[in-house]
Amino acid sequence: MVKTEPGRCNLTALRKATRRVSQLYDQVLATSGLRGTQRAILVHIRRSGAPTMGELAAALVLDRTALNHNLKPLERDGLLTITVDKNDRRSRLVRLTKRGEARLDESQAAWRGAQERFETAFGAKQAADLRQTLERIAALEFGERAADLPA
Amino acid sequence: MVKTEPGRCNLTALRKATRRVSQLYDQVLATSGLRGTQRAILVHIRRSGAPTMGELAAALVLDRTALNHNLKPLERDGLLTITVDKNDRRSRLVRLTKRGEARLDESQAAWRGAQERFETAFGAKQAADLRQTLERIAALEFGERAADLPA
DNA sequence: TCCAAGTACCTGCATATGCATCTATTGCCA
DNA sequence: TGGCAATAGATGCATATGCAGGTACTTGGA
């Protein structure tokens, strides 16, 4: 027997599954004019009210600059606004517009359809368990990188 | 209790976990000059010998065009070659160069380090189980999209 | 043989993601 | 109070990912 038969790389396995599921969700969501990531962003904003970009990025396990880029098309399309925080002019507050709320509501049925298709194929309970596992991973601390260690 | 407390979206959970793990692997792999995805591509080529782009894309659960884009930097850096298949001039055969093999070998230690850090934090057995689950997801069939149904 | 389908890939465009680097503000403290 | 470290974003560059649409090649008949 050869050494590495099935994939042993944890990242590769995650990416492959994510691509597959993205394909499903993005295809189903396409009718609503939102991508999966975009919808996730809008959902978080609605839950938080008016989060700063940093808060939003942390909640989504997304680099600040990546979030910055991702917000651009949404702001351009009038789904959200980014305003200076009066209390700390370095911060930006992100808010949904009426249009953003409406778009989110419109995407609800499609999202549910994608969820159902995924859970029908994969199993509802397995999906719930998996989400919990994945949330745990998203919150993992892997220790500091050498460069961050004190001198 | 409010309705949606923890994230219910399967895609969002997958993306968040993948981002987190990507950060770890890409940070550790950085010293070898390869990204996680690039390494996964090179590994698959080495296992297959001289796959066509289509075979490679299928193996990686990656859109053909996405693979096409991903191969560009690797070809540019001389890590692989893309040649016309003599037997079917529509196809392209992808092969590692000496340099590509070397780069892959050099990245081995870093990759193992990332694996260890992940599995130390998450659990080795849990990781093995998760990979199996994720492979199953990557291979799922969600049924046809309406547009593909026969008339 | 010749052409219509079908297959495999390529290009251009748009979003997704993160790093290095830069700018604007705030806070701390000598 | 003057100035510098720390904080929060913003920009530019590079890769990651997929869709729409275009090109090159093969194949199965008429």
CSV table of C-alpha atoms (C1' of nucleotides) in Angstrom, one decimal:
chain,number,residue,atom,x,y,z
A,1,MET,CA,0.0,0.0,0.0
A,2,VAL,CA,1.2,3.4,-0.9
A,3,LYS,CA,1.5,6.0,1.9
A,4,THR,CA,-1.1,8.8,1.3
A,5,GLU,CA,-4.2,7.2,-0.2
A,6,PRO,CA,-7.1,9.5,0.7
A,7,GLY,CA,-6.6,13.2,1.2
A,8,ARG,CA,-4.9,13.9,4.4
A,9,CYS,CA,-4.9,17.6,4.2
A,10,ASN,CA,-7.5,19.2,6.5
A,11,LEU,CA,-7.5,22.4,4.5
A,12,THR,CA,-7.9,20.7,1.2
A,13,ALA,CA,-10.9,18.7,2.5
A,14,LEU,CA,-12.5,21.9,3.9
A,15,ARG,CA,-12.0,23.8,0.6
A,16,LYS,CA,-13.4,21.0,-1.5
A,17,ALA,CA,-16.5,20.7,0.6
A,18,THR,CA,-16.9,24.5,0.7
A,19,ARG,CA,-16.6,24.8,-3.1
A,20,ARG,CA,-19.2,22.1,-3.5
A,21,VAL,CA,-21.7,23.7,-1.1
A,22,SER,CA,-21.0,27.2,-2.4
A,23,GLN,CA,-21.9,26.0,-5.9
A,24,LEU,CA,-25.3,24.9,-4.6
A,25,TYR,CA,-26.1,27.9,-2.5
A,26,ASP,CA,-24.8,30.5,-5.0
A,27,GLN,CA,-26.8,28.8,-7.8
A,28,VAL,CA,-30.0,28.8,-5.8
A,29,LEU,CA,-29.4,32.3,-4.4
A,30,ALA,CA,-28.6,33.7,-7.8
A,31,THR,CA,-32.3,34.6,-8.4
A,32,SER,CA,-32.2,36.9,-5.4
A,33,GLY,CA,-29.1,38.8,-6.6
A,34,LEU,CA,-27.0,37.9,-3.6
A,35,ARG,CA,-24.1,35.6,-3.1
A,36,GLY,CA,-23.7,33.3,-0.1
A,37,THR,CA,-21.1,35.5,1.5
A,38,GLN,CA,-23.0,38.7,0.8
A,39,ARG,CA,-26.1,37.2,2.4
A,40,ALA,CA,-24.0,36.2,5.5
A,41,ILE,CA,-22.8,39.7,5.8
A,42,LEU,CA,-26.2,41.3,5.6
A,43,VAL,CA,-27.6,38.7,8.1
A,44,HIS,CA,-24.9,39.6,10.6
A,45,ILE,CA,-25.5,43.3,10.2
A,46,ARG,CA,-29.2,42.9,10.8
A,47,ARG,CA,-28.5,40.9,14.0
A,48,SER,CA,-26.0,43.4,15.3
A,49,GLY,CA,-27.8,46.6,14.4
A,50,ALA,CA,-24.9,48.9,13.5
A,51,PRO,CA,-21.6,47.1,14.0
A,52,THR,CA,-18.2,48.5,13.2
A,53,MET,CA,-16.2,46.9,10.5
A,54,GLY,CA,-13.9,45.4,13.0
A,55,GLU,CA,-16.8,43.8,14.9
A,56,LEU,CA,-18.3,42.5,11.7
A,57,ALA,CA,-15.0,41.1,10.5
A,58,ALA,CA,-14.4,39.3,13.7
A,59,ALA,CA,-17.9,37.8,13.7
A,60,LEU,CA,-17.4,36.5,10.2
A,61,VAL,CA,-13.8,35.3,10.8
A,62,LEU,CA,-12.9,37.5,7.9
A,63,ASP,CA,-9.8,39.7,7.6
A,64,ARG,CA,-10.7,43.4,8.0
A,65,THR,CA,-9.4,44.2,4.5
A,66,ALA,CA,-11.4,41.3,3.0
A,67,LEU,CA,-14.5,42.6,4.6
A,68,ASN,CA,-13.7,46.1,3.4
A,69,HIS,CA,-13.6,44.8,-0.2
A,70,ASN,CA,-16.7,42.7,0.3
A,71,LEU,CA,-18.7,45.6,1.4
A,72,LYS,CA,-17.9,47.7,-1.6
A,73,PRO,CA,-20.4,46.1,-4.0
A,74,LEU,CA,-23.1,46.0,-1.4
A,75,GLU,CA,-22.6,49.7,-0.6
A,76,ARG,CA,-22.5,50.5,-4.3
A,77,ASP,CA,-25.8,48.7,-4.8
A,78,GLY,CA,-27.4,50.7,-1.9
A,79,LEU,CA,-27.9,47.7,0.3
A,80,LEU,CA,-26.0,49.2,3.2
A,81,THR,CA,-24.3,52.4,4.4
A,82,ILE,CA,-20.9,53.0,5.9
A,83,THR,CA,-20.7,56.0,8.1
A,84,VAL,CA,-18.1,57.5,10.5
A,85,ASP,CA,-18.7,56.8,14.1
A,86,LYS,CA,-19.2,60.1,15.9
A,87,ASN,CA,-17.7,58.7,19.1
A,88,ASP,CA,-14.6,57.5,17.4
A,89,ARG,CA,-14.0,58.9,14.0
A,90,ARG,CA,-11.6,56.1,13.2
A,91,SER,CA,-14.4,53.6,13.2
A,92,ARG,CA,-17.1,53.1,10.6
A,93,LEU,CA,-20.6,52.0,11.4
A,94,VAL,CA,-22.3,49.6,8.9
A,95,ARG,CA,-26.1,49.7,8.6
A,96,LEU,CA,-28.6,48.1,6.4
A,97,THR,CA,-30.7,50.3,4.1
A,98,LYS,CA,-34.4,49.7,3.5
A,99,ARG,CA,-33.3,48.2,0.3
A,100,GLY,CA,-30.8,45.9,2.0
A,101,GLU,CA,-33.5,44.7,4.4
A,102,ALA,CA,-35.8,44.0,1.5
A,103,ARG,CA,-33.2,42.2,-0.5
A,104,LEU,CA,-32.4,40.0,2.5
A,105,ASP,CA,-36.1,39.2,3.0
A,106,GLU,CA,-36.4,38.4,-0.7
A,107,SER,CA,-33.5,36.0,-0.5
A,108,GLN,CA,-35.0,34.1,2.4
A,109,ALA,CA,-37.0,31.6,0.4
A,110,ALA,CA,-34.1,30.8,-1.9
A,111,TRP,CA,-31.8,30.3,1.1
A,112,ARG,CA,-34.2,28.0,2.7
A,113,GLY,CA,-34.5,26.0,-0.5
A,114,ALA,CA,-30.7,25.6,-0.6
A,115,GLN,CA,-30.7,24.6,3.1
A,116,GLU,CA,-33.3,22.0,2.3
A,117,ARG,CA,-31.5,20.6,-0.7
A,118,PHE,CA,-28.3,20.3,1.3
A,119,GLU,CA,-29.9,18.8,4.3
A,120,THR,CA,-31.9,16.3,2.3
A,121,ALA,CA,-28.8,15.0,0.6
A,122,PHE,CA,-26.5,15.2,3.7
A,123,GLY,CA,-28.9,14.7,6.6
A,124,ALA,CA,-30.5,17.4,8.9
A,125,LYS,CA,-29.0,16.1,12.1
A,126,GLN,CA,-25.6,15.6,10.5
A,127,ALA,CA,-25.8,19.2,9.2
A,128,ALA,CA,-26.6,20.5,12.7
A,129,ASP,CA,-23.7,18.6,14.2
A,130,LEU,CA,-21.4,19.7,11.4
A,131,ARG,CA,-22.2,23.3,11.9
A,132,GLN,CA,-21.4,23.0,15.6
A,133,THR,CA,-18.1,21.4,14.8
A,134,LEU,CA,-17.3,24.0,12.2
A,135,GLU,CA,-18.1,26.8,14.6
A,136,ARG,CA,-15.6,25.3,17.0
A,137,ILE,CA,-13.0,25.3,14.4
A,138,ALA,CA,-13.7,28.9,13.5
A,139,ALA,CA,-13.0,29.8,17.1
A,140,LEU,CA,-9.8,27.8,17.5
A,141,GLU,CA,-6.6,29.3,18.7
A,142,PHE,CA,-3.6,27.7,17.1
A,143,GLY,CA,-1.0,29.5,19.1
A,144,GLU,CA,1.1,32.5,18.1
A,145,ARG,CA,3.2,32.6,15.0
A,146,ALA,CA,6.9,32.8,15.7
A,147,ALA,CA,7.1,36.4,14.6
A,148,ASP,CA,4.6,37.4,17.3
A,149,LEU,CA,6.4,35.8,20.1
A,150,PRO,CA,8.0,38.3,22.6
A,151,ALA,CA,11.7,38.8,22.1
B,1,MET,CA,-36.0,32.7,23.1
B,2,VAL,CA,-35.4,34.3,19.8
B,3,LYS,CA,-35.6,32.3,16.6
B,4,THR,CA,-32.1,32.1,15.0
B,5,GLU,CA,-29.5,32.1,17.7
B,6,PRO,CA,-26.4,30.4,16.4
B,7,GLY,CA,-25.7,30.4,12.7
B,8,ARG,CA,-28.0,28.1,10.8
B,9,CYS,CA,-26.5,28.5,7.4
B,10,ASN,CA,-24.4,25.5,6.4
B,11,LEU,CA,-22.5,27.5,3.9
B,12,THR,CA,-21.6,30.3,6.3
B,13,ALA,CA,-20.3,27.7,8.8
B,14,LEU,CA,-18.2,26.1,6.2
B,15,ARG,CA,-16.8,29.3,5.0
B,16,LYS,CA,-15.9,30.6,8.4
B,17,ALA,CA,-14.1,27.4,9.3
B,18,THR,CA,-12.3,27.3,6.0
B,19,ARG,CA,-11.1,30.9,6.4
B,20,ARG,CA,-9.8,30.2,9.9
B,21,VAL,CA,-7.9,27.1,8.8
B,22,SER,CA,-6.7,28.8,5.6
B,23,GLN,CA,-5.2,31.5,7.7
B,24,LEU,CA,-3.2,28.9,9.6
B,25,TYR,CA,-2.0,26.9,6.7
B,26,ASP,CA,-1.2,29.8,4.4
B,27,GLN,CA,0.7,31.5,7.2
B,28,VAL,CA,2.8,28.3,7.9
B,29,LEU,CA,3.2,27.5,4.2
B,30,ALA,CA,4.3,31.1,3.3
B,31,THR,CA,7.9,30.2,3.9
B,32,SER,CA,7.7,27.6,1.1
B,33,GLY,CA,6.3,30.0,-1.4
B,34,LEU,CA,3.1,28.0,-1.9
B,35,ARG,CA,-0.5,28.6,-0.9
B,36,GLY,CA,-2.7,25.9,0.4
B,37,THR,CA,-4.6,25.6,-2.8
B,38,GLN,CA,-1.5,25.6,-4.9
B,39,ARG,CA,0.0,22.9,-2.9
B,40,ALA,CA,-3.2,20.8,-3.2
B,41,ILE,CA,-3.0,21.2,-7.0
B,42,LEU,CA,0.6,20.1,-7.1
B,43,VAL,CA,-0.1,17.1,-4.9
B,44,HIS,CA,-2.9,16.0,-7.1
B,45,ILE,CA,-0.7,16.3,-10.2
B,46,ARG,CA,2.0,14.3,-8.6
B,47,ARG,CA,-0.4,11.5,-7.7
B,48,SER,CA,-2.0,11.4,-11.2
B,49,GLY,CA,1.1,11.8,-13.3
B,50,ALA,CA,-0.1,13.8,-16.2
B,51,PRO,CA,-3.8,14.6,-15.7
B,52,THR,CA,-5.9,16.7,-18.1
B,53,MET,CA,-7.3,19.9,-16.8
B,54,GLY,CA,-10.7,18.4,-16.7
B,55,GLU,CA,-9.6,15.5,-14.6
B,56,LEU,CA,-7.7,17.8,-12.2
B,57,ALA,CA,-10.7,20.1,-11.9
B,58,ALA,CA,-13.0,17.2,-11.1
B,59,ALA,CA,-10.6,15.8,-8.5
B,60,LEU,CA,-10.4,19.1,-6.8
B,61,VAL,CA,-14.1,19.9,-7.0
B,62,LEU,CA,-13.0,23.0,-8.8
B,63,ASP,CA,-14.6,24.7,-11.8
B,64,ARG,CA,-12.6,24.2,-15.0
B,65,THR,CA,-12.1,27.9,-15.4
B,66,ALA,CA,-11.1,28.4,-11.8
B,67,LEU,CA,-8.5,25.7,-12.2
B,68,ASN,CA,-7.3,27.4,-15.4
B,69,HIS,CA,-6.8,30.6,-13.6
B,70,ASN,CA,-5.1,28.9,-10.7
B,71,LEU,CA,-2.6,27.1,-12.9
B,72,LYS,CA,-1.4,30.4,-14.4
B,73,PRO,CA,0.9,31.5,-11.6
B,74,LEU,CA,2.2,28.0,-11.2
B,75,GLU,CA,3.1,27.7,-14.9
B,76,ARG,CA,4.5,31.2,-14.9
B,77,ASP,CA,6.8,30.2,-12.0
B,78,GLY,CA,8.0,27.1,-13.8
B,79,LEU,CA,6.5,24.6,-11.4
B,80,LEU,CA,4.4,22.8,-14.0
B,81,THR,CA,3.9,22.6,-17.7
B,82,ILE,CA,0.7,22.5,-19.7
B,83,THR,CA,0.9,20.8,-23.1
B,84,VAL,CA,-1.4,19.7,-25.8
B,85,ASP,CA,-2.5,16.1,-25.6
B,86,LYS,CA,-1.3,14.4,-28.8
B,87,ASN,CA,-4.2,12.0,-28.7
B,88,ASP,CA,-6.8,14.6,-28.3
B,89,ARG,CA,-5.7,18.1,-29.2
B,90,ARG,CA,-8.5,19.7,-27.3
B,91,SER,CA,-7.1,18.4,-24.0
B,92,ARG,CA,-4.1,19.7,-22.1
B,93,LEU,CA,-1.8,17.6,-20.0
B,94,VAL,CA,-0.5,19.0,-16.8
B,95,ARG,CA,2.9,17.9,-15.5
B,96,LEU,CA,5.1,18.8,-12.7
B,97,THR,CA,8.6,20.1,-13.5
B,98,LYS,CA,11.7,19.2,-11.6
B,99,ARG,CA,11.3,22.6,-9.9
B,100,GLY,CA,7.7,21.9,-9.1
B,101,GLU,CA,8.6,18.6,-7.5
B,102,ALA,CA,11.3,20.3,-5.5
B,103,ARG,CA,9.0,23.0,-4.4
B,104,LEU,CA,6.5,20.4,-3.3
B,105,ASP,CA,9.2,18.5,-1.3
B,106,GLU,CA,10.3,21.7,0.3
B,107,SER,CA,6.8,22.6,1.5
B,108,GLN,CA,6.4,19.2,3.1
B,109,ALA,CA,7.8,20.1,6.5
B,110,ALA,CA,5.7,23.3,6.7
B,111,TRP,CA,2.6,21.5,5.7
B,112,ARG,CA,3.2,18.8,8.3
B,113,GLY,CA,3.7,21.6,10.9
B,114,ALA,CA,0.4,23.1,10.0
B,115,GLN,CA,-1.3,19.8,10.2
B,116,GLU,CA,0.1,19.2,13.6
B,117,ARG,CA,-0.9,22.6,14.9
B,118,PHE,CA,-4.4,22.1,13.6
B,119,GLU,CA,-4.8,18.6,15.0
B,120,THR,CA,-3.3,19.5,18.3
B,121,ALA,CA,-5.9,22.2,18.7
B,122,PHE,CA,-8.8,20.3,17.2
B,123,GLY,CA,-7.9,16.6,17.8
B,124,ALA,CA,-6.3,14.1,15.5
B,125,LYS,CA,-9.2,11.7,15.5
B,126,GLN,CA,-11.8,14.4,15.1
B,127,ALA,CA,-9.8,15.7,12.2
B,128,ALA,CA,-9.7,12.3,10.5
B,129,ASP,CA,-13.5,12.0,11.0
B,130,LEU,CA,-14.1,15.5,9.7
B,131,ARG,CA,-12.0,14.9,6.6
B,132,GLN,CA,-14.2,11.9,5.8
B,133,THR,CA,-17.3,13.8,6.4
B,134,LEU,CA,-16.1,16.6,4.2
B,135,GLU,CA,-15.1,14.3,1.4
B,136,ARG,CA,-18.6,12.9,1.5
B,137,ILE,CA,-20.0,16.4,1.1
B,138,ALA,CA,-17.7,17.2,-1.7
B,139,ALA,CA,-19.1,14.2,-3.6
B,140,LEU,CA,-22.8,15.0,-2.9
B,141,GLU,CA,-25.3,15.2,-5.6
B,142,PHE,CA,-28.0,17.8,-4.9
B,143,GLY,CA,-30.2,17.1,-7.8
B,144,GLU,CA,-30.4,19.0,-11.1
B,145,ARG,CA,-31.0,22.6,-11.4
B,146,ALA,CA,-34.3,23.4,-13.1
B,147,ALA,CA,-32.5,24.7,-16.2
B,148,ASP,CA,-30.9,21.3,-16.7
B,149,LEU,CA,-34.1,19.4,-16.6
B,150,PRO,CA,-35.3,17.8,-19.9
B,151,ALA,CA,-38.0,19.8,-21.7
C,1,DT,C1',-16.5,14.0,-47.4
C,2,DC,C1',-18.6,17.6,-44.9
C,3,DC,C1',-21.0,19.7,-41.5
C,4,DA,C1',-23.6,19.9,-37.1
C,5,DA,C1',-23.0,18.6,-32.2
C,6,DG,C1',-20.5,18.0,-28.6
C,7,DT,C1',-16.2,18.4,-25.8
C,8,DA,C1',-12.2,20.8,-23.7
C,9,DC,C1',-10.2,24.7,-22.9
C,10,DC,C1',-9.5,30.1,-22.9
C,11,DT,C1',-10.8,35.1,-21.9
C,12,DG,C1',-13.0,38.7,-19.6
C,13,DC,C1',-15.5,40.2,-15.8
C,14,DA,C1',-17.0,40.2,-11.0
C,15,DT,C1',-16.7,38.8,-6.4
C,16,DA,C1',-13.8,36.5,-2.4
C,17,DT,C1',-9.7,36.6,0.4
C,18,DG,C1',-5.5,38.2,2.6
C,19,DC,C1',-0.8,40.7,3.0
C,20,DA,C1',1.9,44.9,3.0
C,21,DT,C1',1.5,49.4,3.4
C,22,DC,C1',-0.6,53.9,3.9
C,23,DT,C1',-3.7,57.5,6.2
C,24,DA,C1',-6.6,59.2,9.8
C,25,DT,C1',-7.8,59.4,14.9
C,26,DT,C1',-7.4,58.5,19.5
C,27,DG,C1',-4.8,58.0,23.9
C,28,DC,C1',-1.1,58.2,26.8
C,29,DC,C1',2.4,60.5,29.0
C,30,DA,C1',6.7,63.0,29.6
D,1,DT,C1',0.6,70.4,25.4
D,2,DG,C1',3.5,68.1,22.0
D,3,DG,C1',4.5,63.9,20.2
D,4,DC,C1',4.5,59.1,19.5
D,5,DA,C1',2.4,54.5,20.0
D,6,DA,C1',-1.7,52.1,19.1
D,7,DT,C1',-6.2,51.6,16.7
D,8,DA,C1',-9.4,51.4,12.7
D,9,DG,C1',-9.8,51.7,8.1
D,10,DA,C1',-8.5,52.3,3.1
D,11,DT,C1',-5.6,51.0,-1.0
D,12,DG,C1',-2.9,48.2,-4.2
D,13,DC,C1',-1.5,43.9,-5.5
D,14,DA,C1',-1.9,38.9,-6.0
D,15,DT,C1',-4.3,34.7,-5.8
D,16,DA,C1',-9.1,32.1,-5.5
D,17,DT,C1',-13.5,31.1,-7.6
D,18,DG,C1',-17.2,30.8,-11.0
D,19,DC,C1',-20.3,32.5,-15.0
D,20,DA,C1',-21.0,33.9,-19.7
D,21,DG,C1',-19.3,33.6,-23.8
D,22,DG,C1',-15.7,32.5,-27.4
D,23,DT,C1',-12.2,29.2,-29.8
D,24,DA,C1',-10.2,24.8,-31.2
D,25,DC,C1',-10.7,20.2,-32.0
D,26,DT,C1',-13.4,15.5,-32.4
D,27,DT,C1',-17.0,12.8,-33.7
D,28,DG,C1',-21.1,11.0,-35.6
D,29,DG,C1',-24.0,10.8,-39.2
D,30,DA,C1',-26.1,12.5,-44.0
